[in-house]
PDB file of C-alpha atoms in Angstrom:
ATOM      1  CA  LEU A 153      98.710 100.602 120.995  1.00 77.00           C
ATOM      2  CA  GLU A 154      98.316  96.998 122.051  1.00 86.00           C
ATOM      3  CA  HIS A 155      98.296  93.804 119.996  1.00 87.00           C
ATOM      4  CA  VAL A 156      97.781  95.480 116.603  1.00 85.00           C
ATOM      5  CA  ASP A 157      97.906  93.208 113.554  1.00 86.00           C
ATOM      6  CA  ALA A 158     101.307  93.951 111.982  1.00 87.00           C
ATOM      7  CA  ASN A 159     100.069  93.402 108.432  1.00 84.00           C
ATOM      8  CA  LYS A 160      97.242  95.927 108.880  1.00 82.00           C
ATOM      9  CA  LEU A 161      99.710  98.418 110.316  1.00 79.00           C
ATOM     10  CA  SER A 162     101.973  97.922 107.299  1.00 80.00           C
ATOM     11  CA  ALA A 163      99.209  99.489 105.183  1.00 75.00           C
ATOM     12  CA  LEU A 164     100.478 102.842 106.503  1.00 73.00           C
ATOM     13  CA  VAL A 165     103.577 102.401 104.335  1.00 73.00           C
ATOM     14  CA  PRO A 166     102.299 102.432 100.736  1.00 69.00           C
ATOM     15  CA  ASP A 167     105.662 101.379  99.254  1.00 72.00           C
ATOM     16  CA  PHE A 168     105.818  98.222 101.393  1.00 76.00           C
ATOM     17  CA  GLN A 169     104.830  95.320  99.155  1.00 77.00           C
ATOM     18  CA  GLY A 170     105.516  92.521 101.570  1.00 82.00           C
ATOM     19  CA  VAL A 171     103.554  90.622 104.169  1.00 87.00           C
ATOM     20  CA  ILE A 172     104.254  90.705 107.890  1.00 88.00           C
ATOM     21  CA  SER A 173     102.485  88.614 110.504  1.00 89.00           C
ATOM     22  CA  GLY A 174     102.352  88.920 114.256  1.00 88.00           C
ATOM     23  CA  LYS A 175     101.058  91.393 116.807  1.00 90.00           C
ATOM     24  CA  ILE A 176     102.697  94.723 117.585  1.00 89.00           C
ATOM     25  CA  SER A 177     102.402  96.904 120.686  1.00 90.00           C
ATOM     26  CA  GLY A 178     103.989 100.166 121.683  1.00 90.00           C
ATOM     27  CA  LYS A 179     103.575 103.823 122.444  1.00 91.00           C
ATOM     28  CA  LEU A 180     103.162 106.838 120.191  1.00 84.00           C
ATOM     29  CA  ASN A 181     103.397 110.352 121.583  1.00 84.00           C
ATOM     30  CA  ALA A 182     100.960 112.387 119.536  1.00 81.00           C
ATOM     31  CA  ALA A 183      99.236 115.746 119.530  1.00 80.00           C
ATOM     32  CA  LEU A 184      96.143 117.038 117.785  1.00 82.00           C
ATOM     33  CA  ARG A 185      96.823 120.213 115.847  1.00 80.00           C
ATOM     34  CA  ASP A 186      94.348 121.794 113.401  1.00 82.00           C
ATOM     35  CA  ASN A 187      92.278 118.569 113.421  1.00 78.00           C
ATOM     36  CA  GLN A 188      95.308 116.569 112.391  1.00 75.00           C
ATOM     37  CA  ILE A 189      97.229 113.959 114.382  1.00 77.00           C
ATOM     38  CA  ILE A 190     100.904 114.867 114.743  1.00 78.00           C
ATOM     39  CA  ILE A 191     103.222 112.040 115.832  1.00 80.00           C
ATOM     40  CA  GLN A 192     106.046 113.484 117.918  1.00 81.00           C
ATOM     41  CA  GLN A 193     107.944 110.270 118.623  1.00 85.00           C
ATOM     42  CA  GLY A 194     107.327 106.690 119.645  1.00 88.00           C
ATOM     43  CA  TRP A 195     108.056 103.016 119.233  1.00 90.00           C
ATOM     44  CA  LEU A 196     106.291  99.814 118.280  1.00 88.00           C
ATOM     45  CA  GLU A 197     107.616  96.303 118.732  1.00 90.00           C
ATOM     46  CA  MET A 198     106.616  92.710 118.102  1.00 89.00           C
ATOM     47  CA  ASP A 199     104.807  91.273 121.106  1.00 86.00           C
ATOM     48  CA  GLY A 200     107.276  89.162 123.116  1.00 73.00           C
ATOM     49  CA  ASP A 201     105.706  85.723 122.924  1.00 67.00           C
ATOM     50  CA  ASN A 202     104.277  86.253 119.467  1.00 61.00           C
ATOM     51  CA  ALA A 203     106.920  85.523 116.853  1.00 73.00           C
ATOM     52  CA  GLY A 204     106.066  86.818 113.428  1.00 87.00           C
ATOM     53  CA  GLU A 205     107.086  86.366 109.840  1.00 88.00           C
ATOM     54  CA  LEU A 206     108.222  88.795 107.183  1.00 89.00           C
ATOM     55  CA  SER A 207     108.017  88.070 103.496  1.00 88.00           C
ATOM     56  CA  ILE A 208     109.166  90.524 100.897  1.00 83.00           C
ATOM     57  CA  PRO A 209     108.068  89.103  97.558  1.00 70.00           C
ATOM     58  CA  ARG A 210     110.346  88.514  94.655  1.00 58.00           C
ATOM     59  CA  GLY A 211     111.192  91.629  92.743  1.00 53.00           C
ATOM     60  CA  SER A 212     109.778  94.157  95.220  1.00 51.00           C
ATOM     61  CA  TRP A 213     113.122  94.938  96.856  1.00 57.00           C
ATOM     62  CA  GLN A 214     116.271  94.589  94.809  1.00 56.00           C
ATOM     63  CA  LEU A 215     119.303  95.247  96.972  1.00 64.00           C
ATOM     64  CA  SER A 216     121.674  93.614  94.502  1.00 64.00           C
ATOM     65  CA  GLY A 217     120.354  95.365  91.396  1.00 72.00           C
ATOM     66  CA  MET A 218     119.468  91.979  89.889  1.00 78.00           C
ATOM     67  CA  SER A 219     115.993  90.686  89.199  1.00 79.00           C
ATOM     68  CA  SER A 220     114.711  87.743  91.207  1.00 79.00           C
ATOM     69  CA  GLU A 221     114.971  85.575  88.112  1.00 84.00           C
ATOM     70  CA  GLN A 222     118.644  86.501  87.688  1.00 85.00           C
ATOM     71  CA  ILE A 223     119.329  85.692  91.340  1.00 86.00           C
ATOM     72  CA  ASP A 224     117.506  82.360  91.075  1.00 87.00           C
ATOM     73  CA  GLU A 225     119.564  81.403  88.009  1.00 90.00           C
ATOM     74  CA  LEU A 226     122.804  82.521  89.647  1.00 89.00           C
ATOM     75  CA  VAL A 227     122.288  80.494  92.854  1.00 91.00           C
ATOM     76  CA  ALA A 228     120.600  77.408  91.388  1.00 93.00           C
ATOM     77  CA  GLY A 229     122.204  74.261  92.783  1.00 94.00           C
ATOM     78  CA  LYS A 230     124.813  76.172  94.802  1.00 95.00           C
ATOM     79  CA  ARG A 231     125.652  75.677  98.472  1.00 94.00           C
ATOM     80  CA  ILE A 232     125.547  78.670 100.794  1.00 95.00           C
ATOM     81  CA  ASP A 233     129.377  78.954 100.874  1.00 95.00           C
ATOM     82  CA  GLU A 234     129.412  79.047  97.061  1.00 95.00           C
ATOM     83  CA  ILE A 235     126.781  81.817  97.015  1.00 94.00           C
ATOM     84  CA  PHE A 236     128.909  83.902  99.383  1.00 94.00           C
ATOM     85  CA  GLN A 237     131.827  83.598  96.893  1.00 94.00           C
ATOM     86  CA  ILE A 238     129.768  85.254  94.132  1.00 90.00           C
ATOM     87  CA  PRO A 239     130.418  89.018  93.825  1.00 89.00           C
ATOM     88  CA  GLY A 240     127.676  90.605  95.949  1.00 86.00           C
ATOM     89  CA  GLY A 241     126.962  87.223  97.542  1.00 90.00           C
ATOM     90  CA  GLU A 242     126.121  88.661 100.971  1.00 90.00           C
ATOM     91  CA  THR A 243     123.527  90.957  99.437  1.00 87.00           C
ATOM     92  CA  ILE A 244     122.078  88.113  97.385  1.00 88.00           C
ATOM     93  CA  VAL A 245     121.764  85.913 100.489  1.00 91.00           C
ATOM     94  CA  THR A 246     120.006  88.796 102.294  1.00 88.00           C
ATOM     95  CA  GLU A 247     117.504  89.149  99.446  1.00 87.00           C
ATOM     96  CA  LEU A 248     116.834  85.413  99.474  1.00 90.00           C
ATOM     97  CA  ALA A 249     116.406  85.392 103.268  1.00 92.00           C
ATOM     98  CA  LEU A 250     113.918  88.274 103.146  1.00 90.00           C
ATOM     99  CA  ARG A 251     111.591  86.193 101.001  1.00 89.00           C
ATOM    100  CA  ASP A 252     110.658  84.125 104.072  1.00 91.00           C
ATOM    101  CA  LEU A 253     112.087  85.510 107.321  1.00 93.00           C
ATOM    102  CA  GLN A 254     111.107  84.128 110.729  1.00 93.00           C
ATOM    103  CA  LEU A 255     111.156  87.167 112.994  1.00 92.00           C
ATOM    104  CA  ASP A 256     112.848  87.053 116.376  1.00 91.00           C
ATOM    105  CA  ALA A 257     112.577  90.823 116.872  1.00 90.00           C
ATOM    106  CA  PHE A 258     110.866  93.674 115.073  1.00 90.00           C
ATOM    107  CA  ASN A 259     110.645  97.239 116.230  1.00 90.00           C
ATOM    108  CA  LEU A 260     109.820 100.542 114.663  1.00 87.00           C
ATOM    109  CA  THR A 261     111.199 103.745 116.142  1.00 90.00           C
ATOM    110  CA  ILE A 262     109.838 107.192 115.364  1.00 86.00           C
ATOM    111  CA  HIS A 263     112.450 109.806 116.188  1.00 84.00           C
ATOM    112  CA  PRO A 264     111.607 113.430 117.022  1.00 81.00           C
ATOM    113  CA  ARG A 265     111.560 115.766 114.024  1.00 74.00           C
ATOM    114  CA  SER A 266     114.518 117.702 115.439  1.00 69.00           C
ATOM    115  CA  GLN A 267     116.843 114.685 115.278  1.00 67.00           C
ATOM    116  CA  GLU A 268     119.239 114.286 112.358  1.00 70.00           C
ATOM    117  CA  GLY A 269     118.877 111.235 110.127  1.00 64.00           C
ATOM    118  CA  PRO A 270     115.821 109.196 109.167  1.00 65.00           C
ATOM    119  CA  ARG A 271     112.702 109.867 111.192  1.00 81.00           C
ATOM    120  CA  VAL A 272     111.324 106.314 111.040  1.00 84.00           C
ATOM    121  CA  VAL A 273     113.611 103.288 111.365  1.00 88.00           C
ATOM    122  CA  ILE A 274     112.624  99.623 111.453  1.00 87.00           C
ATOM    123  CA  HIS A 275     114.915  97.126 113.177  1.00 92.00           C
ATOM    124  CA  VAL A 276     114.493  93.504 112.101  1.00 91.00           C
ATOM    125  CA  GLU A 277     116.137  90.359 113.498  1.00 93.00           C
ATOM    126  CA  GLY A 278     115.360  86.880 112.324  1.00 94.00           C
ATOM    127  CA  SER A 279     116.496  83.900 110.326  1.00 95.00           C
ATOM    128  CA  SER A 280     115.655  82.093 107.130  1.00 95.00           C
ATOM    129  CA  GLN A 281     116.684  78.963 105.265  1.00 95.00           C
ATOM    130  CA  VAL A 282     118.806  79.704 102.189  1.00 94.00           C
ATOM    131  CA  ALA A 283     120.435  76.914 100.185  1.00 93.00           C
ATOM    132  CA  GLY A 284     119.953  74.498 103.084  1.00 91.00           C
ATOM    133  CA  ALA A 285     121.574  76.759 105.690  1.00 95.00           C
ATOM    134  CA  THR A 286     120.052  78.904 108.427  1.00 96.00           C
ATOM    135  CA  VAL A 287     120.903  82.534 107.698  1.00 96.00           C
ATOM    136  CA  PRO A 288     120.646  85.075 110.537  1.00 96.00           C
ATOM    137  CA  ILE A 289     119.504  88.553 109.504  1.00 94.00           C
ATOM    138  CA  VAL A 290     119.860  91.819 111.434  1.00 94.00           C
ATOM    139  CA  LEU A 291     118.802  94.966 109.569  1.00 90.00           C
ATOM    140  CA  ASP A 292     118.076  98.599 110.362  1.00 91.00           C
ATOM    141  CA  ILE A 293     115.859  99.967 107.595  1.00 83.00           C
ATOM    142  CA  PRO A 294     115.170 103.708 107.275  1.00 85.00           C
ATOM    143  CA  ILE A 295     111.622 104.304 106.039  1.00 79.00           C
ATOM    144  CA  ARG A 296     110.610 107.261 103.895  1.00 74.00           C
ATOM    145  CA  ILE A 297     107.072 108.155 104.878  1.00 74.00           C
ATOM    146  CA  ASP A 298     104.922 111.205 105.540  1.00 73.00           C
ATOM    147  CA  LEU A 299     103.745 109.764 108.825  1.00 73.00           C
ATOM    148  CA  GLU A 300     100.945 112.213 109.507  1.00 73.00           C
ATOM    149  CA  ALA A 301      99.500 111.931 105.965  1.00 74.00           C
ATOM    150  CA  ALA A 302      99.632 108.121 106.177  1.00 73.00           C
ATOM    151  CA  ILE A 303      97.776 108.112 109.493  1.00 73.00           C
ATOM    152  CA  GLN A 304      95.114 110.514 108.178  1.00 73.00           C
ATOM    153  CA  ASP A 305      94.606 108.304 105.107  1.00 72.00           C
ATOM    154  CA  TRP A 306      94.383 105.198 107.307  1.00 66.00           C
ATOM    155  CA  LEU A 307      91.826 106.825 109.612  1.00 70.00           C
ATOM    156  CA  LYS A 308      89.709 107.938 106.633  1.00 72.00           C
ATOM    157  CA  TYR A 309      89.859 104.432 105.152  1.00 64.00           C
ATOM    158  CA  ASN A 310      88.841 102.814 108.450  1.00 64.00           C
ATOM    159  CA  GLU A 311      86.003 105.297 108.843  1.00 69.00           C
ATOM    160  CA  MET A 312      84.712 104.541 105.337  1.00 70.00           C
ATOM    161  CA  THR A 313      84.932 100.760 105.762  1.00 70.00           C
ATOM    162  CA  ALA A 314      83.226 100.871 109.164  1.00 68.00           C
ATOM    163  CA  LYS A 315      80.043 102.338 107.656  1.00 65.00           C
TER     164      LYS A 315
END
């Protein structure tokens, strides 16, 4: 795959409610079995000179267990060092940063089915402004997805919209 729109590719993950921009390229090792595409393993990454952005909207991902409104009230008028002093402050800062993250690196790895652990993992590196400070973010996010079913649905959708 070369220079695929990251936001269109994100449609393969129905639970993802964010927006991602940029172009992604990579390689997927696949086989066709019983008229179905089977992904064996692969990787996709953000094109080198094409920085992207990731925005996970308020309330769609609650790491801290608090609503976005509760977080906003809790951090209102506070400096970044004061936010870190709040119980769960690191998690709160991460949630705030994910609302508007400038990506330095993004890659998605599809591990072979035989490997232990999550099959699909996204690695994200970037930074965001939180309470007037630049916050660096590095995350490895396991993704729960029936990869083959998602690809079949995507292909059907593209076939229907192309007509």
